[in-house]
CSV table of C-alpha atoms in Angstrom, one decimal:
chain,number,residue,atom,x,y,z
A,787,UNK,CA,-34.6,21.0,-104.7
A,788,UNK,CA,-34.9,21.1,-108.4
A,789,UNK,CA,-31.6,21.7,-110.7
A,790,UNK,CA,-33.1,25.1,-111.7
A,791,UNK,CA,-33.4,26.8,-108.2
A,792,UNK,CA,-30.0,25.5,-106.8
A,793,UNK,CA,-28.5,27.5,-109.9
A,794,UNK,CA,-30.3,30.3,-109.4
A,795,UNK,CA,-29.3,30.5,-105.1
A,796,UNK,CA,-25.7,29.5,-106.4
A,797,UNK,CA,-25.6,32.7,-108.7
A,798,UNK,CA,-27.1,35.2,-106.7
A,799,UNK,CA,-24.5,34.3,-103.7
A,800,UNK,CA,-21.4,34.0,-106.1
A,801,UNK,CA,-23.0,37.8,-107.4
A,802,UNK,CA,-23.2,39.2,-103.8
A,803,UNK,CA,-19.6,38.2,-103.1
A,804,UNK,CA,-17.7,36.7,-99.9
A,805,UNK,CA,-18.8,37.7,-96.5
A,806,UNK,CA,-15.9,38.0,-93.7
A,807,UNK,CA,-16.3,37.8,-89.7
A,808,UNK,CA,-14.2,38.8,-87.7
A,809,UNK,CA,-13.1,37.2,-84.1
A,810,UNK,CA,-11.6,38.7,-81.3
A,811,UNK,CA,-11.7,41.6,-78.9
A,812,UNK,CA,-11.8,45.4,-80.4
A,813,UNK,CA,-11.9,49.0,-79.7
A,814,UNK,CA,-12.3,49.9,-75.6
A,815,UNK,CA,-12.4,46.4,-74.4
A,816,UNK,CA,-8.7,45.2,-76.0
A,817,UNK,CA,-7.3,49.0,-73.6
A,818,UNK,CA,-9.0,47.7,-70.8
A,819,UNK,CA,-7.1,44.3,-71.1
A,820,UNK,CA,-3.9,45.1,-71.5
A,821,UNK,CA,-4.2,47.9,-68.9
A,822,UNK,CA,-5.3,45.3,-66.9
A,823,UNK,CA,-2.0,43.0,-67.6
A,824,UNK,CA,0.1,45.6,-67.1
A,825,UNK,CA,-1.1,46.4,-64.1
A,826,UNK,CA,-0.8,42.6,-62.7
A,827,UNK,CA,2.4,42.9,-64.5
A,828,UNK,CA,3.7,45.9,-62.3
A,829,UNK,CA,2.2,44.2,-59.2
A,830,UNK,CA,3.8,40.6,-59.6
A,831,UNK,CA,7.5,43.1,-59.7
A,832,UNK,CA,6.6,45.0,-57.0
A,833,UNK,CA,5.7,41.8,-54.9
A,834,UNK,CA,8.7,40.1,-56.1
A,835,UNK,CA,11.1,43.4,-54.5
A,836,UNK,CA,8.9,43.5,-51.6
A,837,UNK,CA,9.3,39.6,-51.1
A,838,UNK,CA,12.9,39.5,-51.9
A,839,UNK,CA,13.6,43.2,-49.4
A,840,UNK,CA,11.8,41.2,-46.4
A,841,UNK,CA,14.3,38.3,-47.2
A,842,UNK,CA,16.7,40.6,-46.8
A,843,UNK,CA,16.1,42.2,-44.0
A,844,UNK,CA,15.0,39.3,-41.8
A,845,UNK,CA,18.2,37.5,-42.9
A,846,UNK,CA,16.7,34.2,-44.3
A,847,UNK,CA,19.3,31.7,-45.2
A,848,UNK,CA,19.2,28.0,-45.8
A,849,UNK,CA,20.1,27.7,-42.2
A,850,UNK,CA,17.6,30.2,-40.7
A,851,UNK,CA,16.1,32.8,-40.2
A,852,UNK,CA,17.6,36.2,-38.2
A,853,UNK,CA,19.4,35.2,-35.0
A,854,UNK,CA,17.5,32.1,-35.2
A,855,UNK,CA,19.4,29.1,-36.3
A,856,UNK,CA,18.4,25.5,-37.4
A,857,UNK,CA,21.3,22.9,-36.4
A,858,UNK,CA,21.5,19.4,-35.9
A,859,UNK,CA,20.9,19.8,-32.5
A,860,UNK,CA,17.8,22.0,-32.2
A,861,UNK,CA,17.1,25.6,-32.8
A,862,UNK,CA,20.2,28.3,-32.5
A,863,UNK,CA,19.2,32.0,-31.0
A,864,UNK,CA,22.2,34.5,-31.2
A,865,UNK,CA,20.8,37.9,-29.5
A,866,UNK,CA,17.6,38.9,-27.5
A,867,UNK,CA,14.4,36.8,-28.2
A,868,UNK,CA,10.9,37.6,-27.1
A,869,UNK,CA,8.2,35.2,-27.6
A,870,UNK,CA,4.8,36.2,-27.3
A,871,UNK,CA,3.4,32.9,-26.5
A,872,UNK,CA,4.3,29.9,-24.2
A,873,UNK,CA,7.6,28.1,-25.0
A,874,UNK,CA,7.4,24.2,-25.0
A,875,UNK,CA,11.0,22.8,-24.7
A,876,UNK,CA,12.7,19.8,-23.9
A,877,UNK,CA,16.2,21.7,-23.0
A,878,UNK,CA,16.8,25.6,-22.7
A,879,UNK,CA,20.7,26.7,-22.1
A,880,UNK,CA,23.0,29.4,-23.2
A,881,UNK,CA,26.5,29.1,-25.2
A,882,UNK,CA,29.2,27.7,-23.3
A,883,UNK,CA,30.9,30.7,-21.8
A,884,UNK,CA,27.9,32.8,-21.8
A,885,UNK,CA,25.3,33.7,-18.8
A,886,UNK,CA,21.2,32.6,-20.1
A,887,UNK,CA,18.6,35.4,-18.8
A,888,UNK,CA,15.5,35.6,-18.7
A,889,UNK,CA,13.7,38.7,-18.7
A,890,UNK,CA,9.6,39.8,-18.2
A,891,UNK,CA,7.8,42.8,-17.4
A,892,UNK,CA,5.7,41.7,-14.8
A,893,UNK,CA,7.0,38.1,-13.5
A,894,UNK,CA,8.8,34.5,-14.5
A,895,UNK,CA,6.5,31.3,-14.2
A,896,UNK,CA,8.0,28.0,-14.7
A,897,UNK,CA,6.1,25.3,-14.5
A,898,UNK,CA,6.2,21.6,-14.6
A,899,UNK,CA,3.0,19.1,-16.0
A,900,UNK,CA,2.1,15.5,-15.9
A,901,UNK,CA,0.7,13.6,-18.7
A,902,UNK,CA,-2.2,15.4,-17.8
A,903,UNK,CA,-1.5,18.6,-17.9
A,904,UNK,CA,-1.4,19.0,-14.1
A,905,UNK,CA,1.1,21.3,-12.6
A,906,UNK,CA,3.2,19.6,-10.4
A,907,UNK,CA,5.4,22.3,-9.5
A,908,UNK,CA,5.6,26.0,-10.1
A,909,UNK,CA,8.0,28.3,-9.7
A,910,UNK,CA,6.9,32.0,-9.8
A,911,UNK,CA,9.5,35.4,-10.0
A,912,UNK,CA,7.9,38.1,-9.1
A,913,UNK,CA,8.4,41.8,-8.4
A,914,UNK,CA,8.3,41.4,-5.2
A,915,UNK,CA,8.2,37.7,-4.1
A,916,UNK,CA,10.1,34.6,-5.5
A,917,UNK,CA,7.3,31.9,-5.2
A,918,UNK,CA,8.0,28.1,-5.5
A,919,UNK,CA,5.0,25.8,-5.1
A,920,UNK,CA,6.0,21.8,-4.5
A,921,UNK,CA,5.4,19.2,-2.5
A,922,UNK,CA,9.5,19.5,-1.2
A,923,UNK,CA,11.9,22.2,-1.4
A,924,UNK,CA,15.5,20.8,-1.3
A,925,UNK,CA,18.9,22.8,-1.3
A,926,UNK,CA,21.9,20.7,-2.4
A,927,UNK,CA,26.0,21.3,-3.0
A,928,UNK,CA,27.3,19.9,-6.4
A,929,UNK,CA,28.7,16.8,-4.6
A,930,UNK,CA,24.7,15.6,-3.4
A,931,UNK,CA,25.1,16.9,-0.4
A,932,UNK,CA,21.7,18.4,1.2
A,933,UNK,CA,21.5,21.8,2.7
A,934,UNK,CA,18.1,22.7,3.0
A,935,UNK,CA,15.1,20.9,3.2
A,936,UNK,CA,11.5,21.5,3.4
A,937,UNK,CA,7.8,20.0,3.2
A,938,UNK,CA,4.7,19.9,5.3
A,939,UNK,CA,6.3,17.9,8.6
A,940,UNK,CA,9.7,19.6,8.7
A,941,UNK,CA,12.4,22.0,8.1
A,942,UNK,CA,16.2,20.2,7.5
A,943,UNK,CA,19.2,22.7,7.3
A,944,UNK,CA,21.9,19.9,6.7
A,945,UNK,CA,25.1,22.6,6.6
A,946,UNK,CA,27.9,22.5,9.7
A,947,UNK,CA,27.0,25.9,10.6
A,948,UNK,CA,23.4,27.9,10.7
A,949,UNK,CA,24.3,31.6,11.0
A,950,UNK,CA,21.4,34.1,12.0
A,951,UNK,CA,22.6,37.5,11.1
A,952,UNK,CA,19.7,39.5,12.5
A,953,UNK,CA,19.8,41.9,14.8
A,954,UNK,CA,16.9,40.6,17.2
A,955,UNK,CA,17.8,37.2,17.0
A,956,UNK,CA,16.0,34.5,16.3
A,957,UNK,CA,12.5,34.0,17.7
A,958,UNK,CA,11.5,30.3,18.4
A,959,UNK,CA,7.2,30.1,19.6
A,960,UNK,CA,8.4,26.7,20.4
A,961,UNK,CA,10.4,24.2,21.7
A,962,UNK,CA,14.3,23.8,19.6
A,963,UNK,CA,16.1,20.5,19.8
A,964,UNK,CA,19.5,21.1,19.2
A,965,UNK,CA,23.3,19.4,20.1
A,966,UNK,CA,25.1,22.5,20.3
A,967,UNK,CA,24.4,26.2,21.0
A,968,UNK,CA,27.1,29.0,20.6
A,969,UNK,CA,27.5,32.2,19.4
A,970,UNK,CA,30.9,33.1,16.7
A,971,UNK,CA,34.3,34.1,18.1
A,972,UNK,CA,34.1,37.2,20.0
A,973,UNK,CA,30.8,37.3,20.3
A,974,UNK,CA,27.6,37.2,23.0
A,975,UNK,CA,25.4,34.1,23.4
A,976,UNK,CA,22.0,35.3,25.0
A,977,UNK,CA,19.2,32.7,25.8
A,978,UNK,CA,16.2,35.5,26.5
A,979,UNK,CA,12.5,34.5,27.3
A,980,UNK,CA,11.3,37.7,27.8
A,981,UNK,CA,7.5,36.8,29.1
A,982,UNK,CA,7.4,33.0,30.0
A,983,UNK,CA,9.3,30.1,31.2
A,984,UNK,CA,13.8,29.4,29.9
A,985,UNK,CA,13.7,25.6,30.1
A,986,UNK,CA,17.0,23.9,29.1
A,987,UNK,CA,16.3,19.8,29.0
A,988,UNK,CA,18.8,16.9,27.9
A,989,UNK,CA,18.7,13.0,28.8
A,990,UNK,CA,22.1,12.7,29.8
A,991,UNK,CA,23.3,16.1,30.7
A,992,UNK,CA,23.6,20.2,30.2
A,993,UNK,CA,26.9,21.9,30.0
A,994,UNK,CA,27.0,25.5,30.2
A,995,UNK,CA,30.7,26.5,29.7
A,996,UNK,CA,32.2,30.1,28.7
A,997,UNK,CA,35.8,30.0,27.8
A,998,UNK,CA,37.0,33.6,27.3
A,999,UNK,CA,34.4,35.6,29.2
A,1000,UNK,CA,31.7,35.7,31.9
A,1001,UNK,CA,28.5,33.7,32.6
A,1002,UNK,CA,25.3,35.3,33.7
A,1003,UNK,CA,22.1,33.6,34.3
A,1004,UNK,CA,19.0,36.2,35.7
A,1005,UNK,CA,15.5,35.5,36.1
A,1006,UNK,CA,12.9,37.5,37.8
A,1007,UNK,CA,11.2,35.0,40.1
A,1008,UNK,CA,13.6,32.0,40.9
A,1009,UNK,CA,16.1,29.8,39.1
A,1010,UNK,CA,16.6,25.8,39.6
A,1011,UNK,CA,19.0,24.0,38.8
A,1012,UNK,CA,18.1,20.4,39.2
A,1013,UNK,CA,19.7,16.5,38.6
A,1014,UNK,CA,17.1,14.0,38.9
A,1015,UNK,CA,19.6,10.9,39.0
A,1016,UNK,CA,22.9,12.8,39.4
A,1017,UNK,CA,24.3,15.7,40.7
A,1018,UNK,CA,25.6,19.7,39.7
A,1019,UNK,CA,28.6,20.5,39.8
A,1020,UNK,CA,30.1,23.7,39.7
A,1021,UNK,CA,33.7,24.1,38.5
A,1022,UNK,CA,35.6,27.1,39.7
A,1023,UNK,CA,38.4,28.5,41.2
A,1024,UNK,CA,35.9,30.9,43.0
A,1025,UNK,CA,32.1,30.6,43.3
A,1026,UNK,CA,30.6,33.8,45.2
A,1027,UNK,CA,27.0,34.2,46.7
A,1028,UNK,CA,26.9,37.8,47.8
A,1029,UNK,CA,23.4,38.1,48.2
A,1030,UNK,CA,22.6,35.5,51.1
A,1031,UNK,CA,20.9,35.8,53.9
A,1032,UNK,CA,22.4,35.7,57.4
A,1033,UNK,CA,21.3,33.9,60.4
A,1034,UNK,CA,21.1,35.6,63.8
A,1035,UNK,CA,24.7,35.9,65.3
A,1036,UNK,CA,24.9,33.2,68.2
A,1037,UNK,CA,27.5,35.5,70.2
A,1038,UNK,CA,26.3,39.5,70.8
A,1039,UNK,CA,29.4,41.8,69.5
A,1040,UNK,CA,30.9,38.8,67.6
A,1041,UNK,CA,32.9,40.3,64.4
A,1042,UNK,CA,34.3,37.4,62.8
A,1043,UNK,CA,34.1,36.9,59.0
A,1044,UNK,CA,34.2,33.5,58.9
A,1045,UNK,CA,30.9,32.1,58.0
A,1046,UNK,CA,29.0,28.3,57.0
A,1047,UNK,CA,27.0,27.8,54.0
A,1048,UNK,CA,24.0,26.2,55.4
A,1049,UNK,CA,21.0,24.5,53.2
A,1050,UNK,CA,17.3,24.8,54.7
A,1051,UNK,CA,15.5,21.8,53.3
A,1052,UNK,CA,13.3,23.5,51.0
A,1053,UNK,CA,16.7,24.2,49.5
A,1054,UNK,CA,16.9,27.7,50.4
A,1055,UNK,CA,20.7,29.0,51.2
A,1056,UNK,CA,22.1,30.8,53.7
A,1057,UNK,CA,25.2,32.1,55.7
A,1058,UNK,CA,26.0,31.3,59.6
A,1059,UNK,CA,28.7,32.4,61.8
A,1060,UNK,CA,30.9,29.3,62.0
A,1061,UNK,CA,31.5,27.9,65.4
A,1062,UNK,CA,33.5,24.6,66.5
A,1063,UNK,CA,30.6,22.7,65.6
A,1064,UNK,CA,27.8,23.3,62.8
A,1065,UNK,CA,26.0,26.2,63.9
A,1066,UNK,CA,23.5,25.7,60.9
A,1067,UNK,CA,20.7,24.1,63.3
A,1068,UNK,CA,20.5,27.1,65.4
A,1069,UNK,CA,19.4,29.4,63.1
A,1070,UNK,CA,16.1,28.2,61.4
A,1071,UNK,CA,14.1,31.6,61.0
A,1072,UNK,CA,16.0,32.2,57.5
A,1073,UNK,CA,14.3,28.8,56.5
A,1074,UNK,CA,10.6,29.9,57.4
């Protein structure tokens, strides 16, 4: 550029004088901002009480939270808990001293998985029925000792004493294999079968014995008593037949009392007028 023009550009700048910009925010825009700061101002604070009222009120400590507790030993609950959701544990149990519950509106499942997430067994409290699904049920005392047993083959009550309190009794549909029968002090022992067959079996032997009271055995056809190897006895200070028959008298107008217990050999009884001699062979119509 020659000399003469850069004066002349440099004198009519330095004539017009210095021009000024300015930078920054102005007029509505800078109110909008700080509006807008002090209302994330009055939000952070009203947070910040909101944040520090709910640690208030749910009790959060460096220990816990509420009732809930963190100890070395796992999680503390002081008070009533409901969860929502299953509860995975490895131990559940109350304070030493104090009774655990467990409470539901509709019913209490317990259930125990394999490592596949199988239930193995279940154990279900309902409103109406308490439900336990396994392959064996088993009752024991605190010593070991078992009480009640059951699974698919059998029933085991392993106490001294099996009480049934019912007022019918108890009902067997089939046979019972037991060492000893007896009803408690004071009390009736009835063996009833009401529309079949009483059958009493035992290898070596039956004993029937009643110590303080009477002994009554009924049936509506006819009742045997039979030893295959050995033989009956009956043990009494008096043993009475009243209902036998009698044979024809072998003397006409004979009164005498005295009478012979005779056996026909289909084993039926029946009484004779005793004579010098067995007078059991004279009288065989009772035995047709």
């Amino acid at each position: 550029m020659p000399q003469e023009q850069y004066a002349h550009r440099s004198t009519m700048h330095t004539s017009e004088g210095p021009q000024v910009y300015k930078v920054g925010i102005y007029g509505w825009r800078k109110r909008c901002l700080y509006f807008f700061v002090l209302l994330l101002m009055i939000l952070i604070l009203v947070n910040l009480a909101m944040t520090i009222w709910i640690l208030k009120v749910m009790n959060f400590t460096i220990d816990g939270m509420g009732n809930l507790r963190i100890t070395e030993k796992g999680l503390k609950l002081e008070g009533d808990s409901e969860f929502l959701k299953p509860l995975y544990a490895k131990e559940i149990r109350s304070r030493p001293g104090n009774p655990l519950y467990f409470q539901s509106a509709r019913n209490v499942t317990v259930n125990i998985l394999n490592e596949k997430t199988k239930v193995l067994t279940r154990l279900v409290t309902g409103p109406q029925a308490v439900e336990a699904h396994s392959q064996k049920f088993e009752v024991k005392t605190l010593s070991g000792k078992l009480l009640f047993s059951a699974d698919d083959n059998e029933v085991v009550v392993g106490a001294e004493r099996l009480r049934v309190l019912g007022a019918e009794g108890t009902v067997f549909p089939k046979s019972i294999e037991t060492p000893n029968v007896r009803a408690d002090p004071f009390k009736e022992l009835r063996l009833e079968s009401p529309t079949r067959a009483l059958v009493m079996e035992a290898p070596k032997g039956i004993e029937i014995n009643a110590e303080a009271g009477s002994l009554k055995a009924t049936c509506r056809t006819e009742l045997r008593l039979e030893s295959k190897d050995g033989e009956i006895t009956l043990n009494s200070a008096k043993i009475k037949l009243p209902n036998l028959p009698q044979g024809s008298s072998s003397s006409a107008g004979s009164r005498q009392k005295i009478y012979e217990l005779c056996v026909c050999p289909n084993g039926r009884l029946f009484l004779s007028q005793a004579g010098s001699s067995s007078t059991c062979q004279i009288n065989t119509s009772v035995c047709l």
